[in-house]
Amino acid sequence: MPEIQARTFKGTRDFLPEDMYVRDKIIAVLKSVFIRYGFAPLETPAVEYLDILTGKYGEEADKLLYPLAYKGGKELALRYDLTVPLARVVAMNPHLIKPFKRYQIQQVWRADSPQLQRGRYREFYQCDVDTVGSSELLADAEIVALMVDVFTELAIGEAQVRFNSRKVLKGIISGIGFPTGSEQDVCRSVDKLEKEGTQTVKAELISKGYGKTLVEQFSALLMQRVFGHEGITLLRRTVQSTPALDEGLGEIETIRTILDEMDVPPESAVFDFTLARGLDYYTGPIFEADLIDKPHIGSVAGGGRYDDLVGLFLKESIPAVGVSFGLERIFSIKKSDSGAQADVNSSLDCLVSFFSIDQRADCLKIVRELRNGGVRTELYYKPDSIKKQFSYADKKRIPYVIVYGPDEQKAGVITVKNMKTGIQESVPRLQLLTLIKQLLTH
Amino acid sequence: MPEIQARTFKGTRDFLPEDMYVRDKIIAVLKSVFIRYGFAPLETPAVEYLDILTGKYGEEADKLLYPLAYKGGKELALRYDLTVPLARVVAMNPHLIKPFKRYQIQQVWRADSPQLQRGRYREFYQCDVDTVGSSELLADAEIVALMVDVFTELAIGEAQVRFNSRKVLKGIISGIGFPTGSEQDVCRSVDKLEKEGTQTVKAELISKGYGKTLVEQFSALLMQRVFGHEGITLLRRTVQSTPALDEGLGEIETIRTILDEMDVPPESAVFDFTLARGLDYYTGPIFEADLIDKPHIGSVAGGGRYDDLVGLFLKESIPAVGVSFGLERIFSIKKSDSGAQADVNSSLDCLVSFFSIDQRADCLKIVRELRNGGVRTELYYKPDSIKKQFSYADKKRIPYVIVYGPDEQKAGVITVKNMKTGIQESVPRLQLLTLIKQLLTH
């Protein structure tokens, strides 16, 4: 066999145990909040028919699909997100009782140029919750409340959810004088405001052919960017009222009222009329969460209402609202958080040392007893010198080593060494499990 | 947009919530045993370079790889198993302390003809544990003990692990007179014994060109298929001793002795000299688990020692031993088990009903209180008739409905309806959480 160099495809990653502990903890927090809010788990295949995925996300995204060869044909692709597969599942399972509230934590693939510094990968996880089949704003507000709860429990710094409605933004765009039909196009430019600034948005709009005076007037409004009630007041004062704008502002007021009733603090979820969100398919309220102390990281969750997508495969309208949490960004924050690191040093509670073949049977009984008691136990496989076994435990950061050597055997005791303090304690053999459990809970 | 029919690629599956509850429970059991035995989590990318995967599994398997197009080139593929990626990870991370004990629960893909009745899919999960970097038979025995523990805890019927050594089988093959170098080829035929019977194996060996008398003699031995010590006695009596056979039988005796020391009952793990395992890369002990009452299902776990594969990317030898659990078969058993079904009817504890906008704030406070107390709570989104809300809870099999209507408001109480018995109970509002928690634990 020729020599092959071991390597991974750029934009994909191995997660070694120290990474997995962090990721598993994050996912456990997400799941526990999702479940408490009444969302149920769903998984869909990684491989979908290509025609299920194309034409749903916009032209740019279609280019990022990974086509898959099967017996020559290229009719398959890896899933791009978890939303279109959800729409497919709803169409294929009419028996699902609505509102269907599901969460889904799975990988997605983008044939993109990975920018690893910015946390952009070709293979990454999405963590989505969606409520399908209700057009009540209570469902939208519940998603916002869930976002606030998730970030409180993740404890990665203060998070703020900003929310808006596509109706508000489109109302502003037409109210301020952009031609009818240009709303989506202008929205797409406004989406770059947070990341690239007003100048970029302005230049892009002008290059798209919109009038300079109009663009200047629009940019001036965006630059004021006041939140909450002040934002509503500003819009009512400066933008010509349209049915879309009025409806949108009505939605915003209802959502904020419900959030008050849910005890979500005003500063945790604020109205931001400049919020646009990238995806074409949003139809109503939209949400985005940022970490106040880490603005450079970008948004850590985003979502909104999309009433036309889920019914696509059924040719009927099925309202839906949801949010996607950015596991990769949350992971990069947790990973660099030294407190979290110390917490997950080892997945092992103890190492049982091994002295000689004669004592093997005793060691194996000790191992069995500990494992049956729920203690995460590794057995050293060879009768090496005890020094070597201690050093192994040390390198692997295993907190306790169980020693049952000839001396212990004679005295009918077992020695437990705390690898951090170096302190050794001997107990009668029958008390080992009790001692270890005591040590582990302290 | 043209109408696209919602459908999935044959051999891939959606897992709706009722399936996910079952799958999540199985995975939780597997993980808890893996962790107790000291295995640490690992994840690797779904997408690997094609040359990393080809030539490792045998010619047949290479045809089952899913090549992936990226910018025209076909240099990528979806992973075929979790073992070759493990070898790659070990090669790329020389800092990993050995023995490196990892578990990995992820999907794999095979461009196969799916046989859904037989549980063969194009996309499915593998659940692997492997110990890399130890050649001690203690590591092999520990894998067998772990297999026994997993099936005890899964509670899907009595399981039996059969074990053998490739050295024993190869020793028999050469000892009985097959030409040198034919061992692997004959092994591959013997692997069909369990599924397709002696006649098929015989016919295949003859069609491969081996002498009829030799094949008859070999088949006669295989047909005796006695387990444990009896098997060892039979081989010592009928097969000419070779170094491979002696070494292999020595391994078998050591493993069974260690298993005795581990308190693994003799009938839970037995020596079966006809066990062959399909994969080419095994070099020593091999294991397979079956359910005694469900032989038609086939093996539910399999593994062995493979000392040459992990070092492949390093051009050095790194011993390894492991096992893979068949999640899909375990899932199909659990799913058809009515006891397990009843257990996972709903992921919800209660539904909070919704009477009128006036009472919305109160309802939302109740929802918040319950969720903060860890109760999995759904809020009904619209002030529909209470009859409709009860019927919704019924259809969704939610066990309790919380009623806070005008009557309750006046009396300062909350009513809890048990949807199974129809019994309603009213308590002072402040006692709601206590009552619900009491009801849920009974």
mmCIF file of C-alpha atoms in Angstrom, chain A residues 11-345:
data_model
loop_
_atom_site.group_PDB
_atom_site.id
_atom_site.type_symbol
_atom_site.label_atom_id
_atom_site.label_comp_id
_atom_site.label_asym_id
_atom_site.label_seq_id
_atom_site.Cartn_x
_atom_site.Cartn_y
_atom_site.Cartn_z
ATOM 1 C CA GLY A 11 -13.009 23.339 7.272
ATOM 2 C CA THR A 12 -13.728 20.001 8.959
ATOM 3 C CA ARG A 13 -12.455 19.066 12.418
ATOM 4 C CA ASP A 14 -11.687 16.223 14.787
ATOM 5 C CA PHE A 15 -12.976 16.764 18.309
ATOM 6 C CA LEU A 16 -10.623 15.128 20.787
ATOM 7 C CA PRO A 17 -11.953 14.236 24.261
ATOM 8 C CA GLU A 18 -11.053 17.626 25.815
ATOM 9 C CA ASP A 19 -13.157 19.310 23.103
ATOM 10 C CA MET A 20 -15.940 16.768 23.361
ATOM 11 C CA TYR A 21 -16.425 17.385 27.098
ATOM 12 C CA VAL A 22 -17.036 21.072 26.363
ATOM 13 C CA ARG A 23 -19.318 20.379 23.387
ATOM 14 C CA ASP A 24 -21.332 17.727 25.238
ATOM 15 C CA LYS A 25 -21.910 20.139 28.125
ATOM 16 C CA ILE A 26 -23.142 22.897 25.815
ATOM 17 C CA ILE A 27 -25.480 20.493 24.030
ATOM 18 C CA ALA A 28 -26.791 19.217 27.379
ATOM 19 C CA VAL A 29 -27.699 22.788 28.404
ATOM 20 C CA LEU A 30 -29.395 23.491 25.063
ATOM 21 C CA LYS A 31 -31.369 20.246 25.201
ATOM 22 C CA SER A 32 -32.509 20.785 28.774
ATOM 23 C CA VAL A 33 -33.945 24.220 27.955
ATOM 24 C CA PHE A 34 -35.506 22.991 24.683
ATOM 25 C CA ILE A 35 -37.198 20.090 26.477
ATOM 26 C CA ARG A 36 -38.456 22.262 29.327
ATOM 27 C CA TYR A 37 -40.131 24.495 26.725
ATOM 28 C CA GLY A 38 -41.899 21.460 25.263
ATOM 29 C CA PHE A 39 -39.796 20.872 22.134
ATOM 30 C CA ALA A 40 -39.337 17.258 20.981
ATOM 31 C CA PRO A 41 -36.262 15.759 19.263
ATOM 32 C CA LEU A 42 -36.031 15.131 15.502
ATOM 33 C CA GLU A 43 -33.242 13.808 13.272
ATOM 34 C CA THR A 44 -33.170 13.789 9.487
ATOM 35 C CA PRO A 45 -30.685 12.216 7.027
ATOM 36 C CA ALA A 46 -27.458 13.986 6.096
ATOM 37 C CA VAL A 47 -28.109 12.969 2.501
ATOM 38 C CA GLU A 48 -31.110 14.555 0.740
ATOM 39 C CA TYR A 49 -32.249 14.612 -2.887
ATOM 40 C CA LEU A 50 -30.650 17.655 -4.512
ATOM 41 C CA ASP A 51 -33.980 19.061 -5.754
ATOM 42 C CA ILE A 52 -35.331 19.129 -2.173
ATOM 43 C CA LEU A 53 -32.601 21.582 -1.231
ATOM 44 C CA THR A 54 -32.106 23.814 -4.288
ATOM 45 C CA GLY A 55 -34.003 27.065 -4.744
ATOM 46 C CA LYS A 56 -34.914 27.471 -1.069
ATOM 47 C CA TYR A 57 -32.114 29.619 0.297
ATOM 48 C CA GLY A 58 -31.306 31.970 -2.578
ATOM 49 C CA GLU A 59 -28.813 31.701 -5.464
ATOM 50 C CA GLU A 60 -25.676 32.202 -3.386
ATOM 51 C CA ALA A 61 -26.512 29.295 -1.124
ATOM 52 C CA ASP A 62 -27.287 26.894 -3.979
ATOM 53 C CA LYS A 63 -23.642 27.191 -5.007
ATOM 54 C CA LEU A 64 -22.617 26.008 -1.528
ATOM 55 C CA LEU A 65 -24.399 22.657 -1.712
ATOM 56 C CA TYR A 66 -22.222 19.512 -1.714
ATOM 57 C CA PRO A 67 -23.478 17.322 -4.542
ATOM 58 C CA LEU A 68 -23.009 13.626 -3.882
ATOM 59 C CA ALA A 69 -22.283 11.012 -6.515
ATOM 60 C CA TYR A 70 -24.306 7.812 -6.365
ATOM 61 C CA LYS A 71 -23.842 5.301 -9.191
ATOM 62 C CA GLY A 72 -22.799 8.061 -11.550
ATOM 63 C CA GLY A 73 -25.779 10.366 -11.024
ATOM 64 C CA LYS A 74 -25.440 13.579 -9.032
ATOM 65 C CA GLU A 75 -28.965 13.733 -7.728
ATOM 66 C CA LEU A 76 -28.037 13.926 -4.029
ATOM 67 C CA ALA A 77 -26.499 16.524 -1.715
ATOM 68 C CA LEU A 78 -25.506 16.959 1.919
ATOM 69 C CA ARG A 79 -28.006 19.015 3.893
ATOM 70 C CA TYR A 80 -27.334 22.750 3.997
ATOM 71 C CA ASP A 81 -29.428 23.523 7.081
ATOM 72 C CA LEU A 82 -32.094 21.924 9.270
ATOM 73 C CA THR A 83 -35.046 24.075 8.162
ATOM 74 C CA VAL A 84 -35.708 22.720 4.670
ATOM 75 C CA PRO A 85 -35.485 19.108 5.965
ATOM 76 C CA LEU A 86 -38.052 20.120 8.629
ATOM 77 C CA ALA A 87 -40.378 21.377 5.891
ATOM 78 C CA ARG A 88 -39.935 18.054 4.080
ATOM 79 C CA VAL A 89 -40.679 16.060 7.267
ATOM 80 C CA VAL A 90 -43.853 18.069 7.926
ATOM 81 C CA ALA A 91 -45.035 17.465 4.341
ATOM 82 C CA MET A 92 -44.344 13.723 4.561
ATOM 83 C CA ASN A 93 -46.007 13.284 7.986
ATOM 84 C CA PRO A 94 -49.467 14.848 7.903
ATOM 85 C CA HIS A 95 -50.324 12.960 11.133
ATOM 86 C CA LEU A 96 -48.003 15.216 13.172
ATOM 87 C CA ILE A 97 -50.137 17.211 15.609
ATOM 88 C CA LYS A 98 -49.735 20.960 15.183
ATOM 89 C CA PRO A 99 -48.231 23.061 16.585
ATOM 90 C CA PHE A 100 -45.339 20.659 16.035
ATOM 91 C CA LYS A 101 -42.543 21.849 18.299
ATOM 92 C CA ARG A 102 -39.248 20.165 17.485
ATOM 93 C CA TYR A 103 -35.572 20.629 18.252
ATOM 94 C CA GLN A 104 -32.780 19.239 16.084
ATOM 95 C CA ILE A 105 -29.039 19.167 16.757
ATOM 96 C CA GLN A 106 -27.139 17.860 13.740
ATOM 97 C CA GLN A 107 -24.382 18.689 11.310
ATOM 98 C CA VAL A 108 -24.752 20.687 8.117
ATOM 99 C CA TRP A 109 -22.338 21.134 5.205
ATOM 100 C CA ARG A 110 -21.383 24.167 3.113
ATOM 101 C CA ALA A 111 -19.009 23.976 0.129
ATOM 102 C CA ASP A 112 -17.627 27.330 1.230
ATOM 103 C CA SER A 113 -14.128 28.763 1.638
ATOM 104 C CA PRO A 114 -13.601 28.100 5.318
ATOM 105 C CA GLN A 115 -12.455 31.054 7.431
ATOM 106 C CA LEU A 116 -11.339 29.244 10.526
ATOM 107 C CA GLN A 117 -10.442 32.411 12.440
ATOM 108 C CA ARG A 118 -13.960 33.702 11.978
ATOM 109 C CA GLY A 119 -15.477 30.361 12.966
ATOM 110 C CA ARG A 120 -16.681 29.493 9.460
ATOM 111 C CA TYR A 121 -16.422 25.788 8.624
ATOM 112 C CA ARG A 122 -17.440 23.445 5.842
ATOM 113 C CA GLU A 123 -18.925 20.979 8.349
ATOM 114 C CA PHE A 124 -20.550 22.244 11.522
ATOM 115 C CA TYR A 125 -23.434 21.668 13.891
ATOM 116 C CA GLN A 126 -26.694 23.570 13.952
ATOM 117 C CA CYS A 127 -28.972 23.521 16.980
ATOM 118 C CA ASP A 128 -32.472 24.492 15.921
ATOM 119 C CA VAL A 129 -35.844 24.829 17.626
ATOM 120 C CA ASP A 130 -38.960 25.538 15.593
ATOM 121 C CA THR A 131 -42.681 25.755 16.228
ATOM 122 C CA VAL A 132 -44.605 24.690 13.121
ATOM 123 C CA GLY A 133 -48.309 25.356 12.643
ATOM 124 C CA SER A 134 -49.059 28.381 14.795
ATOM 125 C CA SER A 135 -49.273 31.977 13.663
ATOM 126 C CA GLU A 136 -49.798 33.284 17.210
ATOM 127 C CA LEU A 137 -47.199 35.833 18.332
ATOM 128 C CA LEU A 138 -47.061 33.917 21.624
ATOM 129 C CA ALA A 139 -45.009 31.333 19.714
ATOM 130 C CA ASP A 140 -42.563 34.037 18.567
ATOM 131 C CA ALA A 141 -42.272 35.519 22.045
ATOM 132 C CA GLU A 142 -41.646 32.059 23.472
ATOM 133 C CA ILE A 143 -38.697 31.620 21.098
ATOM 134 C CA VAL A 144 -37.236 34.920 22.359
ATOM 135 C CA ALA A 145 -37.741 33.873 25.997
ATOM 136 C CA LEU A 146 -36.070 30.542 25.228
ATOM 137 C CA MET A 147 -33.068 32.357 23.695
ATOM 138 C CA VAL A 148 -32.716 34.453 26.851
ATOM 139 C CA ASP A 149 -32.914 31.337 29.064
ATOM 140 C CA VAL A 150 -30.364 29.431 26.974
ATOM 141 C CA PHE A 151 -27.745 32.168 27.300
ATOM 142 C CA THR A 152 -28.419 32.633 31.009
ATOM 143 C CA GLU A 153 -27.807 28.919 31.577
ATOM 144 C CA LEU A 154 -24.804 28.702 29.258
ATOM 145 C CA ALA A 155 -23.096 31.343 31.408
ATOM 146 C CA ILE A 156 -20.817 32.689 28.666
ATOM 147 C CA GLY A 157 -21.385 36.354 29.485
ATOM 148 C CA GLU A 158 -24.331 38.688 29.215
ATOM 149 C CA ALA A 159 -26.354 38.123 26.062
ATOM 150 C CA GLN A 160 -28.833 40.463 24.429
ATOM 151 C CA VAL A 161 -31.537 39.444 22.004
ATOM 152 C CA ARG A 162 -32.453 42.072 19.429
ATOM 153 C CA PHE A 163 -35.713 41.627 17.574
ATOM 154 C CA ASN A 164 -37.463 43.273 14.656
ATOM 155 C CA SER A 165 -40.057 42.340 12.079
ATOM 156 C CA ARG A 166 -39.455 42.016 8.355
ATOM 157 C CA LYS A 167 -42.717 43.943 8.061
ATOM 158 C CA VAL A 168 -41.173 46.898 9.936
ATOM 159 C CA LEU A 169 -38.055 46.906 7.791
ATOM 160 C CA LYS A 170 -39.996 46.525 4.552
ATOM 161 C CA GLY A 171 -42.423 49.219 5.765
ATOM 162 C CA ILE A 172 -39.495 51.580 6.356
ATOM 163 C CA ILE A 173 -37.994 50.769 2.960
ATOM 164 C CA SER A 174 -41.190 51.475 1.026
ATOM 165 C CA GLY A 175 -42.299 54.290 3.379
ATOM 166 C CA ILE A 176 -39.027 56.137 2.837
ATOM 167 C CA GLY A 177 -39.432 55.948 -0.931
ATOM 168 C CA PHE A 178 -37.672 52.845 -2.331
ATOM 169 C CA PRO A 179 -39.599 51.485 -5.354
ATOM 170 C CA THR A 180 -42.194 48.724 -4.803
ATOM 171 C CA GLY A 181 -40.615 45.277 -5.147
ATOM 172 C CA SER A 182 -37.153 46.369 -3.998
ATOM 173 C CA GLU A 183 -37.727 45.519 -0.308
ATOM 174 C CA GLN A 184 -36.018 42.115 -0.308
ATOM 175 C CA ASP A 185 -33.052 43.468 -2.239
ATOM 176 C CA VAL A 186 -32.598 46.426 0.142
ATOM 177 C CA CYS A 187 -33.022 44.090 3.184
ATOM 178 C CA ARG A 188 -30.112 42.005 1.939
ATOM 179 C CA SER A 189 -27.877 45.081 1.949
ATOM 180 C CA VAL A 190 -29.094 46.219 5.387
ATOM 181 C CA ASP A 191 -28.104 42.772 6.735
ATOM 182 C CA LYS A 192 -24.447 43.846 6.291
ATOM 183 C CA LEU A 193 -24.889 46.855 8.611
ATOM 184 C CA GLU A 194 -23.765 45.144 11.827
ATOM 185 C CA LYS A 195 -20.721 43.426 10.311
ATOM 186 C CA GLU A 196 -19.551 45.923 7.691
ATOM 187 C CA GLY A 197 -20.934 49.322 8.725
ATOM 188 C CA THR A 198 -23.117 52.045 7.189
ATOM 189 C CA GLN A 199 -20.601 53.080 4.528
ATOM 190 C CA THR A 200 -20.584 49.595 2.968
ATOM 191 C CA VAL A 201 -24.375 49.408 3.000
ATOM 192 C CA LYS A 202 -24.607 52.878 1.443
ATOM 193 C CA ALA A 203 -22.073 52.091 -1.280
ATOM 194 C CA GLU A 204 -23.777 48.799 -2.073
ATOM 195 C CA LEU A 205 -27.227 50.391 -2.351
ATOM 196 C CA ILE A 206 -25.893 53.114 -4.647
ATOM 197 C CA SER A 207 -24.068 50.547 -6.776
ATOM 198 C CA LYS A 208 -27.355 48.669 -7.024
ATOM 199 C CA GLY A 209 -28.743 51.778 -8.736
ATOM 200 C CA TYR A 210 -30.859 53.386 -6.014
ATOM 201 C CA GLY A 211 -30.957 57.216 -5.927
ATOM 202 C CA LYS A 212 -28.207 58.898 -3.912
ATOM 203 C CA THR A 213 -30.545 61.216 -1.962
ATOM 204 C CA LEU A 214 -32.839 58.353 -1.049
ATOM 205 C CA VAL A 215 -29.918 56.192 0.093
ATOM 206 C CA GLU A 216 -28.478 59.106 2.149
ATOM 207 C CA GLN A 217 -31.832 59.648 3.861
ATOM 208 C CA PHE A 218 -32.190 55.907 4.556
ATOM 209 C CA SER A 219 -28.616 55.613 5.910
ATOM 210 C CA ALA A 220 -29.163 58.586 8.201
ATOM 211 C CA LEU A 221 -32.142 56.781 9.713
ATOM 212 C CA LEU A 222 -30.212 53.509 10.105
ATOM 213 C CA MET A 223 -27.338 55.344 11.775
ATOM 214 C CA GLN A 224 -29.618 56.648 14.520
ATOM 215 C CA ARG A 225 -30.262 53.026 15.538
ATOM 216 C CA VAL A 226 -32.132 53.598 18.779
ATOM 217 C CA PHE A 227 -33.618 50.615 20.554
ATOM 218 C CA GLY A 228 -37.018 49.790 22.061
ATOM 219 C CA HIS A 229 -39.758 52.387 22.491
ATOM 220 C CA GLU A 230 -37.460 55.148 21.318
ATOM 221 C CA GLY A 231 -37.082 53.317 18.037
ATOM 222 C CA ILE A 232 -40.829 53.056 17.626
ATOM 223 C CA THR A 233 -41.196 56.788 18.360
ATOM 224 C CA LEU A 234 -38.454 57.656 15.853
ATOM 225 C CA LEU A 235 -40.078 55.577 13.104
ATOM 226 C CA ARG A 236 -43.551 57.021 13.746
ATOM 227 C CA ARG A 237 -42.054 60.514 13.531
ATOM 228 C CA THR A 238 -39.773 60.132 10.495
ATOM 229 C CA VAL A 239 -41.190 57.411 8.250
ATOM 230 C CA GLN A 240 -44.421 57.696 6.312
ATOM 231 C CA SER A 241 -46.981 55.274 7.734
ATOM 232 C CA THR A 242 -47.752 52.226 5.562
ATOM 233 C CA PRO A 243 -49.960 49.210 6.369
ATOM 234 C CA ALA A 244 -46.825 47.007 6.521
ATOM 235 C CA LEU A 245 -45.050 49.343 8.946
ATOM 236 C CA ASP A 246 -48.122 49.668 11.184
ATOM 237 C CA GLU A 247 -48.661 45.923 11.236
ATOM 238 C CA GLY A 248 -44.995 45.339 11.953
ATOM 239 C CA LEU A 249 -44.859 47.830 14.801
ATOM 240 C CA GLY A 250 -48.028 46.253 16.202
ATOM 241 C CA GLU A 251 -46.222 42.877 16.217
ATOM 242 C CA ILE A 252 -43.243 44.421 17.985
ATOM 243 C CA GLU A 253 -45.445 45.942 20.696
ATOM 244 C CA THR A 254 -47.350 42.685 21.252
ATOM 245 C CA ILE A 255 -44.132 40.658 21.507
ATOM 246 C CA ARG A 256 -42.620 43.070 24.023
ATOM 247 C CA THR A 257 -45.862 42.988 26.091
ATOM 248 C CA ILE A 258 -45.821 39.184 26.140
ATOM 249 C CA LEU A 259 -42.122 39.223 27.081
ATOM 250 C CA ASP A 260 -42.996 41.484 30.023
ATOM 251 C CA GLU A 261 -45.668 39.012 31.056
ATOM 252 C CA MET A 262 -43.046 36.273 30.809
ATOM 253 C CA ASP A 263 -40.745 38.232 33.142
ATOM 254 C CA VAL A 264 -38.114 38.637 30.425
ATOM 255 C CA PRO A 265 -36.183 41.790 31.495
ATOM 256 C CA PRO A 266 -36.499 44.748 29.051
ATOM 257 C CA GLU A 267 -32.726 44.903 28.476
ATOM 258 C CA SER A 268 -32.510 41.165 27.631
ATOM 259 C CA ALA A 269 -34.678 41.478 24.508
ATOM 260 C CA VAL A 270 -34.857 44.803 22.695
ATOM 261 C CA PHE A 271 -36.468 46.056 19.496
ATOM 262 C CA ASP A 272 -33.845 47.081 16.881
ATOM 263 C CA PHE A 273 -35.390 48.385 13.651
ATOM 264 C CA THR A 274 -32.076 47.955 11.771
ATOM 265 C CA LEU A 275 -31.967 44.182 12.297
ATOM 266 C CA ALA A 276 -32.400 42.509 8.882
ATOM 267 C CA ARG A 277 -31.205 38.806 8.992
ATOM 268 C CA GLY A 278 -29.699 37.335 5.847
ATOM 269 C CA LEU A 279 -32.167 34.674 4.735
ATOM 270 C CA ASP A 280 -34.823 35.477 2.166
ATOM 271 C CA TYR A 281 -37.542 33.335 3.674
ATOM 272 C CA TYR A 282 -38.444 35.346 6.813
ATOM 273 C CA THR A 283 -41.930 36.868 6.740
ATOM 274 C CA GLY A 284 -42.486 38.421 10.203
ATOM 275 C CA PRO A 285 -40.607 38.794 13.496
ATOM 276 C CA ILE A 286 -36.844 38.150 13.367
ATOM 277 C CA PHE A 287 -34.404 37.672 16.267
ATOM 278 C CA GLU A 288 -30.665 37.699 16.842
ATOM 279 C CA ALA A 289 -28.582 37.247 19.990
ATOM 280 C CA ASP A 290 -25.161 38.796 20.670
ATOM 281 C CA LEU A 291 -22.844 38.670 23.628
ATOM 282 C CA ILE A 292 -22.497 42.193 24.987
ATOM 283 C CA ASP A 293 -18.838 41.791 26.003
ATOM 284 C CA LYS A 294 -17.843 39.909 22.864
ATOM 285 C CA PRO A 295 -19.294 41.837 19.902
ATOM 286 C CA HIS A 296 -16.379 40.708 17.654
ATOM 287 C CA ILE A 297 -17.708 37.132 17.789
ATOM 288 C CA GLY A 298 -20.862 38.082 15.903
ATOM 289 C CA SER A 299 -24.309 36.741 16.600
ATOM 290 C CA VAL A 300 -24.587 33.527 18.629
ATOM 291 C CA ALA A 301 -28.189 32.722 17.690
ATOM 292 C CA GLY A 302 -30.642 33.920 15.075
ATOM 293 C CA GLY A 303 -34.073 33.142 13.764
ATOM 294 C CA GLY A 304 -37.495 34.399 12.936
ATOM 295 C CA ARG A 305 -40.911 33.665 11.505
ATOM 296 C CA TYR A 306 -41.101 32.078 8.059
ATOM 297 C CA ASP A 307 -44.705 31.389 7.113
ATOM 298 C CA ASP A 308 -44.173 30.308 3.509
ATOM 299 C CA LEU A 309 -41.315 27.779 3.632
ATOM 300 C CA VAL A 310 -42.742 24.818 5.560
ATOM 301 C CA GLY A 311 -45.786 24.484 3.330
ATOM 302 C CA LEU A 312 -43.640 24.584 0.178
ATOM 303 C CA PHE A 313 -43.799 20.848 -0.458
ATOM 304 C CA LEU A 314 -47.555 20.841 0.212
ATOM 305 C CA LYS A 315 -48.607 23.894 -1.799
ATOM 306 C CA GLU A 316 -50.349 25.264 1.292
ATOM 307 C CA SER A 317 -49.263 27.833 3.828
ATOM 308 C CA ILE A 318 -47.988 26.522 7.175
ATOM 309 C CA PRO A 319 -46.818 29.202 9.611
ATOM 310 C CA ALA A 320 -43.563 28.569 11.470
ATOM 311 C CA VAL A 321 -41.129 30.345 13.755
ATOM 312 C CA GLY A 322 -37.786 29.235 15.116
ATOM 313 C CA VAL A 323 -34.201 29.943 16.075
ATOM 314 C CA SER A 324 -30.811 28.410 15.393
ATOM 315 C CA PHE A 325 -28.038 28.481 18.009
ATOM 316 C CA GLY A 326 -24.447 28.831 16.828
ATOM 317 C CA LEU A 327 -22.802 25.879 18.555
ATOM 318 C CA GLU A 328 -19.395 26.560 16.993
ATOM 319 C CA ARG A 329 -19.189 30.116 18.332
ATOM 320 C CA ILE A 330 -20.487 29.119 21.760
ATOM 321 C CA PHE A 331 -17.912 26.298 21.747
ATOM 322 C CA SER A 332 -15.032 28.640 20.905
ATOM 323 C CA ILE A 333 -16.017 30.898 23.823
ATOM 324 C CA LYS A 334 -16.417 28.024 26.296
ATOM 325 C CA LYS A 335 -13.137 26.511 25.137
ATOM 326 C CA SER A 336 -11.162 29.668 25.805
ATOM 327 C CA ASP A 337 -12.866 30.063 29.174
ATOM 328 C CA SER A 338 -10.309 28.742 31.659
ATOM 329 C CA GLY A 339 -12.915 28.039 34.322
ATOM 330 C CA ALA A 340 -14.713 25.666 32.009
ATOM 331 C CA GLN A 341 -11.380 24.006 31.154
ATOM 332 C CA ALA A 342 -10.511 23.170 34.742
ATOM 333 C CA ASP A 343 -13.937 21.655 35.073
ATOM 334 C CA VAL A 344 -13.474 19.044 32.384
ATOM 335 C CA ASN A 345 -9.882 17.971 32.815
#
